[in-house]
Short mmCIF file of C-alpha atoms in Angstrom, two decimals:
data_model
loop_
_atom_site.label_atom_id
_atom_site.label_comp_id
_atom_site.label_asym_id
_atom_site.label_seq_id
_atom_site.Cartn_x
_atom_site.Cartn_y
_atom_site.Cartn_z
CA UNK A 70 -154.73 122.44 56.98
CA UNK A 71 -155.58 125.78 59.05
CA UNK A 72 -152.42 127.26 60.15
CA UNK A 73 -152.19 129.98 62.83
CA UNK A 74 -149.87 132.83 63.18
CA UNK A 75 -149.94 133.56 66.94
CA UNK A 76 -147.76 136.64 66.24
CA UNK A 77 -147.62 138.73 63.21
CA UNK A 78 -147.18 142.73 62.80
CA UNK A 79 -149.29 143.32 59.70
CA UNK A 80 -149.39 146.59 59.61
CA UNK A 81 -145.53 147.11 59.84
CA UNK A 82 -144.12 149.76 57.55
CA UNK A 83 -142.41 147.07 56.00
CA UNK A 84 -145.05 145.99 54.52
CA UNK A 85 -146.44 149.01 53.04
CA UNK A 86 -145.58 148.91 49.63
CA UNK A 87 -147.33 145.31 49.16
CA UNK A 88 -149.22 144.16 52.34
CA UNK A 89 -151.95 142.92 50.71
CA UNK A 90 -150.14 140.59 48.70
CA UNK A 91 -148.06 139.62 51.38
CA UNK A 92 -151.10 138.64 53.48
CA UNK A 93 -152.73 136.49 50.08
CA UNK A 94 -149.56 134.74 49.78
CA UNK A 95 -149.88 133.37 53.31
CA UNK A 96 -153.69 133.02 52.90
CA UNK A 97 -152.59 130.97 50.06
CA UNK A 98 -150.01 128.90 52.31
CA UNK A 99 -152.83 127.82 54.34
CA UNK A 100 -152.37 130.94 56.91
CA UNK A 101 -155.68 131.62 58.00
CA UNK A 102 -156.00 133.20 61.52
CA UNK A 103 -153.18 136.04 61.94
CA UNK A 104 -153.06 137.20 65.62
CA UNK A 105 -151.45 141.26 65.75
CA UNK A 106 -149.72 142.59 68.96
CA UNK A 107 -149.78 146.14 69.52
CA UNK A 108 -146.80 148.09 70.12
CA UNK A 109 -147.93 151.81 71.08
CA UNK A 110 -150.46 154.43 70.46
CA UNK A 111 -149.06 155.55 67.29
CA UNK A 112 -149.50 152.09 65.35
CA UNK A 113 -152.95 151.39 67.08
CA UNK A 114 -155.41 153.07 62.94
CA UNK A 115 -152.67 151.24 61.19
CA UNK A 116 -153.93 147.93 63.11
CA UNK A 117 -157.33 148.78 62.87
CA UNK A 118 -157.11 149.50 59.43
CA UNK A 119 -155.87 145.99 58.50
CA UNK A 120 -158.57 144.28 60.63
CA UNK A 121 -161.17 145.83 58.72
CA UNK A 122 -159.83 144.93 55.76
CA UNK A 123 -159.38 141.41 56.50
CA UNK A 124 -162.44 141.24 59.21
CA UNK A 125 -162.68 136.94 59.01
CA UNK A 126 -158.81 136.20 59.13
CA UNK A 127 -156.81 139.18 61.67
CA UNK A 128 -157.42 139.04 65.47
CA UNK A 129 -156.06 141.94 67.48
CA UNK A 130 -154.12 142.37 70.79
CA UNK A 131 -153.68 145.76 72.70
CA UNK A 132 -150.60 146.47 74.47
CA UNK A 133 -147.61 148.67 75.36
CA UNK A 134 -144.40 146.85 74.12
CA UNK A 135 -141.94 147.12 76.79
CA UNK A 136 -139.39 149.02 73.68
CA UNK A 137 -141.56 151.76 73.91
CA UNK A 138 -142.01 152.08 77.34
CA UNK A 139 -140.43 155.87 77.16
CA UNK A 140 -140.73 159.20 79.49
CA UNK A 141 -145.00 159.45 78.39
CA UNK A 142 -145.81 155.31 79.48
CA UNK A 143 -148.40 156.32 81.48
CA UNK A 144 -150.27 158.14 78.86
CA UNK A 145 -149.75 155.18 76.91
CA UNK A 146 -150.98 152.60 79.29
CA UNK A 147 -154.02 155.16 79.86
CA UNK A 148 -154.27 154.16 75.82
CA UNK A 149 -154.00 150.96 76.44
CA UNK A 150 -156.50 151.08 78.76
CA UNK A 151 -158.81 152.74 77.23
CA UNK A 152 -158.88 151.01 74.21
CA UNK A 153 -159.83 147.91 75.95
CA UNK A 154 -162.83 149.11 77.04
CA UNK A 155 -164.00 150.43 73.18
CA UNK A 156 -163.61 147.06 71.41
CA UNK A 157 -163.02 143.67 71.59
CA UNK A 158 -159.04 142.34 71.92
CA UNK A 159 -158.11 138.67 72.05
CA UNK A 160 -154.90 139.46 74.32
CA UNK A 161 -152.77 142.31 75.79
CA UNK A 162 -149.76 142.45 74.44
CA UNK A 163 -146.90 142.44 73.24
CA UNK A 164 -146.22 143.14 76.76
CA UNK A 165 -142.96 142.32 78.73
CA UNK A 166 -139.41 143.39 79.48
CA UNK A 167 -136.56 144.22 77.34
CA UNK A 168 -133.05 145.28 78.40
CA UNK A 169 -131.13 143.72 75.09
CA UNK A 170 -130.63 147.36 74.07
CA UNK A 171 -131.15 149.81 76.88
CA UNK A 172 -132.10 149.43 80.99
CA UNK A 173 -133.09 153.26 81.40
CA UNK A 174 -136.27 152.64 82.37
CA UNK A 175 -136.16 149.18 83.71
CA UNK A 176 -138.50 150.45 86.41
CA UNK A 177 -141.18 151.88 84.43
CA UNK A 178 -141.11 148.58 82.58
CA UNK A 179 -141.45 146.49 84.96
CA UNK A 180 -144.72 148.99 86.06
CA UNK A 181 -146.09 148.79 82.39
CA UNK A 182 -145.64 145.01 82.92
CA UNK A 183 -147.69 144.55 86.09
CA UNK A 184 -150.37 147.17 85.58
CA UNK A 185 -151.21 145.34 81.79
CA UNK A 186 -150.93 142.45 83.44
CA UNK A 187 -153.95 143.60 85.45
CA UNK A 188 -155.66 145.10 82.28
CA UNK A 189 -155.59 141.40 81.19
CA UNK A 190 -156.77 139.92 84.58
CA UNK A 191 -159.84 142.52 84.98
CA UNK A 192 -161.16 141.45 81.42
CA UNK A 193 -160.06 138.02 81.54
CA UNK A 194 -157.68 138.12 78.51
CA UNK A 195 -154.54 136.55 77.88
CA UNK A 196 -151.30 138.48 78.19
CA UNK A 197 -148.22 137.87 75.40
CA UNK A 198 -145.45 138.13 77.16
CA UNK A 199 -141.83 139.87 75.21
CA UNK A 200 -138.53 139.03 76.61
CA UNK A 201 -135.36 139.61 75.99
CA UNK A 202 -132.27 139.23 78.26
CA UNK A 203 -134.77 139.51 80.83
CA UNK A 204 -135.46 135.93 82.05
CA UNK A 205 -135.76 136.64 85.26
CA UNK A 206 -137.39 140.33 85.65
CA UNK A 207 -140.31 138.68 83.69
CA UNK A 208 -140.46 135.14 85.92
CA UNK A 209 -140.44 137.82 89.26
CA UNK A 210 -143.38 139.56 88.23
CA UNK A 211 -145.00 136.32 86.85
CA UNK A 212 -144.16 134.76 90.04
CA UNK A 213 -146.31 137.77 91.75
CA UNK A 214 -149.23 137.09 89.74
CA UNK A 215 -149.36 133.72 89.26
CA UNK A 216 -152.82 131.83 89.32
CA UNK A 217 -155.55 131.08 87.19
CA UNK A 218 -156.19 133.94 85.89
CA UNK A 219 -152.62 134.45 84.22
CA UNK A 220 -152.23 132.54 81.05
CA UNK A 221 -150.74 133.05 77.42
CA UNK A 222 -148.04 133.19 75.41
CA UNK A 223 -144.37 133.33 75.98
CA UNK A 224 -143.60 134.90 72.65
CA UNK A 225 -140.34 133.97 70.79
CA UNK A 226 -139.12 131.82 73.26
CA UNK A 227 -135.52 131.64 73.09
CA UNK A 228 -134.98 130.60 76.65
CA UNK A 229 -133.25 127.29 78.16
CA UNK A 230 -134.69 124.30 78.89
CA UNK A 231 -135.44 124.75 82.56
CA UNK A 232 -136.67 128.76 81.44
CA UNK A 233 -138.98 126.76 79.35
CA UNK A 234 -140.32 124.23 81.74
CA UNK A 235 -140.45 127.26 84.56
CA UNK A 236 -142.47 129.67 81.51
CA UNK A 237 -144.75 126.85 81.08
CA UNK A 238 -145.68 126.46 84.65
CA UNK A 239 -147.32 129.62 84.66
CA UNK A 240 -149.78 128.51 82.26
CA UNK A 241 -147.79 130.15 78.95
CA UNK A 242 -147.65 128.82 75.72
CA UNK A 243 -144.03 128.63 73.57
CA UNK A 244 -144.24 130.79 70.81
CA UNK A 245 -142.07 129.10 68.14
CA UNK A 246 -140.72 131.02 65.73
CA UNK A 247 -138.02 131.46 62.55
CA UNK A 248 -135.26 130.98 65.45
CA UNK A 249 -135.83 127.30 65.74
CA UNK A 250 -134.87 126.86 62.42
CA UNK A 251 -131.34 128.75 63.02
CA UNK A 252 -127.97 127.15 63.44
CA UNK A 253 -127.37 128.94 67.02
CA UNK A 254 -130.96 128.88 68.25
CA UNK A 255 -130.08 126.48 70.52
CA UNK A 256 -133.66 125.46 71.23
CA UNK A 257 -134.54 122.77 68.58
CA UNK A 258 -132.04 121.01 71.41
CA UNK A 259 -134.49 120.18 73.60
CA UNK A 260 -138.08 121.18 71.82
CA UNK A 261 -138.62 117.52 71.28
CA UNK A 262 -138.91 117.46 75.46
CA UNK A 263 -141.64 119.70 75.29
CA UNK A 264 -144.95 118.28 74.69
CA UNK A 265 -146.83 120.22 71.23
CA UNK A 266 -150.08 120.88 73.96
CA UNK A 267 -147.57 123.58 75.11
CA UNK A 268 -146.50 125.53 71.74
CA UNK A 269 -148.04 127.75 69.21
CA UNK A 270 -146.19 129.08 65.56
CA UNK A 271 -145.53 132.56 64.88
CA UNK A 272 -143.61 134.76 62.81
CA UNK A 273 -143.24 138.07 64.47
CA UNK A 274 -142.45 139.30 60.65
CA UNK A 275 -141.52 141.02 59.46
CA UNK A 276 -138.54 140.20 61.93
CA UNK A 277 -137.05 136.78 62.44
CA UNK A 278 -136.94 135.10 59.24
CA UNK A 279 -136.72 131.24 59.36
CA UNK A 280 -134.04 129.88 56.70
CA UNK A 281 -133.58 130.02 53.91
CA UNK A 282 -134.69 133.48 54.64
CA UNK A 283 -132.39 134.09 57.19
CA UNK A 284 -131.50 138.23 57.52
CA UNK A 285 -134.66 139.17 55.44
CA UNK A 286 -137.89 140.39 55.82
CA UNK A 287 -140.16 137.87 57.30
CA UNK A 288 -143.82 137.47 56.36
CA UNK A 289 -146.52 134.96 57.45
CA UNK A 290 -146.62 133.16 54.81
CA UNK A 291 -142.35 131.82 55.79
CA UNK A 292 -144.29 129.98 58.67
CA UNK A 293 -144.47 127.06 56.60
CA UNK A 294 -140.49 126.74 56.78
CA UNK A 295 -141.06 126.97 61.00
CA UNK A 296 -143.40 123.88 60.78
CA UNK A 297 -140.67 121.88 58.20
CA UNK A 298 -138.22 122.36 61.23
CA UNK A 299 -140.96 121.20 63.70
CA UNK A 300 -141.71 118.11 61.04
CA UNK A 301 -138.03 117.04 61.74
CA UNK A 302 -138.34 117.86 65.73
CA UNK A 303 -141.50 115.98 66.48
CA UNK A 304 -141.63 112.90 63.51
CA UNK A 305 -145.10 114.52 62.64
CA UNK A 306 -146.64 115.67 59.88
CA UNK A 307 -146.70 119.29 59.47
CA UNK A 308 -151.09 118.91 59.22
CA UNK A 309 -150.89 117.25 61.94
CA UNK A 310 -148.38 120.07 64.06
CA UNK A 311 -150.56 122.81 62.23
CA UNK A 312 -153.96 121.17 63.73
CA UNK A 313 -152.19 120.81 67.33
CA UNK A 314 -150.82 124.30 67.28
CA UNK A 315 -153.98 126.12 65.85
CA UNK A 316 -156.32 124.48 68.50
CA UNK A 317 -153.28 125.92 71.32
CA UNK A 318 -154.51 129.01 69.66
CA UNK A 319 -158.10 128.56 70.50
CA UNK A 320 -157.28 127.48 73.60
CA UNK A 321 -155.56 130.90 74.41
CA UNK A 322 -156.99 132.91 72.35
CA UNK A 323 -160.72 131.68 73.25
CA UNK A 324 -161.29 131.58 69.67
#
C-alpha cells in the first residue's frame, strides 16, 4: 500500500530534535511520497536539506505562504521566482489567502496570490492553494484565472459543501486532512458526496493532528488515522483509498 502525503512540513522546527525518526516511522506506516510546501525564504536550506537526505521519498513545492506575506513580499516573490528557475518544484505553494488572524495586508496577498499563480502557469505547475476565512477572496482570483492551465490542490479543505463543489470546478483537488476526523469538522457530513477522483491525504504536521492525537504534534506517519476516518466515509478499504488518493497525487503532481 503506497500512501501519499500531499502536504507535510518536514523540515519544521518541530521536528528538529528527531526528524529522522519521525520520517522512518511514517516510511514504516507505508508513507512513501511526502510532498513539502514552502513557506518563505528563510525555511527554503532547511527544505533542501531534507530532500537531499531523503532524495527517492520528499518532493518539493516553492511558494510564499500568504502568513508571511509581510512589508518585504516582493523580495520574497522575487525568491520565489527565482528559485523556480534553479531547480525542479512539483507545485507552487503553499500559496493563498489568510485573514483568520490579521487583514493588514489583504492587498498584498491577494498580489502574492495572482503573481504565483502566474509563476505556476508560465512553468506549467500546479498551485496549492491555503485558505482560511477567505472563501471567497481565493474563489475571485480563481475565478480570474480559471482555465486549463490552473489546477491543484485546495489544501485543508474545511469549506461547505457547495465551497467544495465550486473549489472542485476549478480543477482542485480536496486536501483531506486530521480535521475530518474531528467532532466539529463538519465535513465528514457530506465527504461521502464527493467522488475519491477529487481528494488527496495530507497532514500539514506538524499541525492538525487527527484523533486520538487531537492538540498534538502531528507527523506523517498519523495519516493512517485520516484514512480509518475515510474507511468509515467511503465503505472502502483503506488500500484501496490509499491507491485512489496516491494516483490523485500523480495526477497533480505529474509524478
Amino acid at each position: 500500500m503506497i500512501i501519499t502525503d500531499t502536504h507535510t512540513h518536514l523540515y519544521s522546527e518541530a521536528f528538529e530534535e528527531d526528524r529522522g525518526a519521525m520520517i522512518a516511522r511514517a516510511l514504516d506506516s507505508g508513507v512513501s511520497r511526502f510532498f513539502v510546501p514552502a513557506i518563505d525564504s528563510t525555511y527554503t536550506e532547511a527544505m533542501f536539506d531534507v530532500q537531499r537526505k531523503h532524495p527517492k521519498n520528499v518532493f518539493l513545492m516553492m511558494g510564499l505562504h500568504p502568513t508571511h506575506v509581510k512589508e518585504n513580499y516582493q523580495a520574497e516573490l522575487e525568491h520565489v521566482e527565482e528559485m523556480l528557475t534553479q531547480r525542479k518544484f512539483y507545485a507552487v505553494g503553499e500559496i493563498g489567502i489568510d485573514l483568520y488572524w490579521d487583514k493588514t495586508f489583504l492587498a498584498q496577498q491577494q498580489e502574492a496570490f495572482q503573481f504565483q499563480i502566474g509563476l505556476a502557469k508560465k512553468h506549467g505547475l500546479p498551485i496549492v492553494i491555503h485558505c482560511r476565512a477567505s472563501f471567497d477572496e481565493i474563489f475571485e482570483v480563481l475565478e480570474n484565472n480559471k482555465g486549463e492551465s490552473l489546477y491543484g490542490i485546495f489544501h485543508c479543505f474545511t469549506g461547505t459543501w457547495e465551497q467544495a463543489k465550486k473549489a472542485i470546478s476549478y480543477n482542485m483537488k480536496l486536501g483531506i486532512g486530521g480535521v475530518a476526523t474531528f467532532k466539529n469538522g463538519k465535513i465528514d457530513q457530506f465527504l461521502d458526496k464527493i467522488p475519491l477522483d477529487h481528494i488527496v491525504l495530507e497532514t500539514d504536521a506538524p499541525y492538525l493532528a487527527p484523533v486520538p492525537y487531537r492538540g498534538k504534534r502531528n507527523e506523517s506517519a498519523y495519516i493512517i488515522k485520516v484514512l480509518e476516518k475515510l474507511e468509515s466515509i467511503y465503505g472502502m478499504a483503506a488500500s484501496q483509498i490509499a491507491e485512489i488518493t496516491t494516483e490523485n497525487s500523480k495526477a497533480v503532481f505529474g509524478i
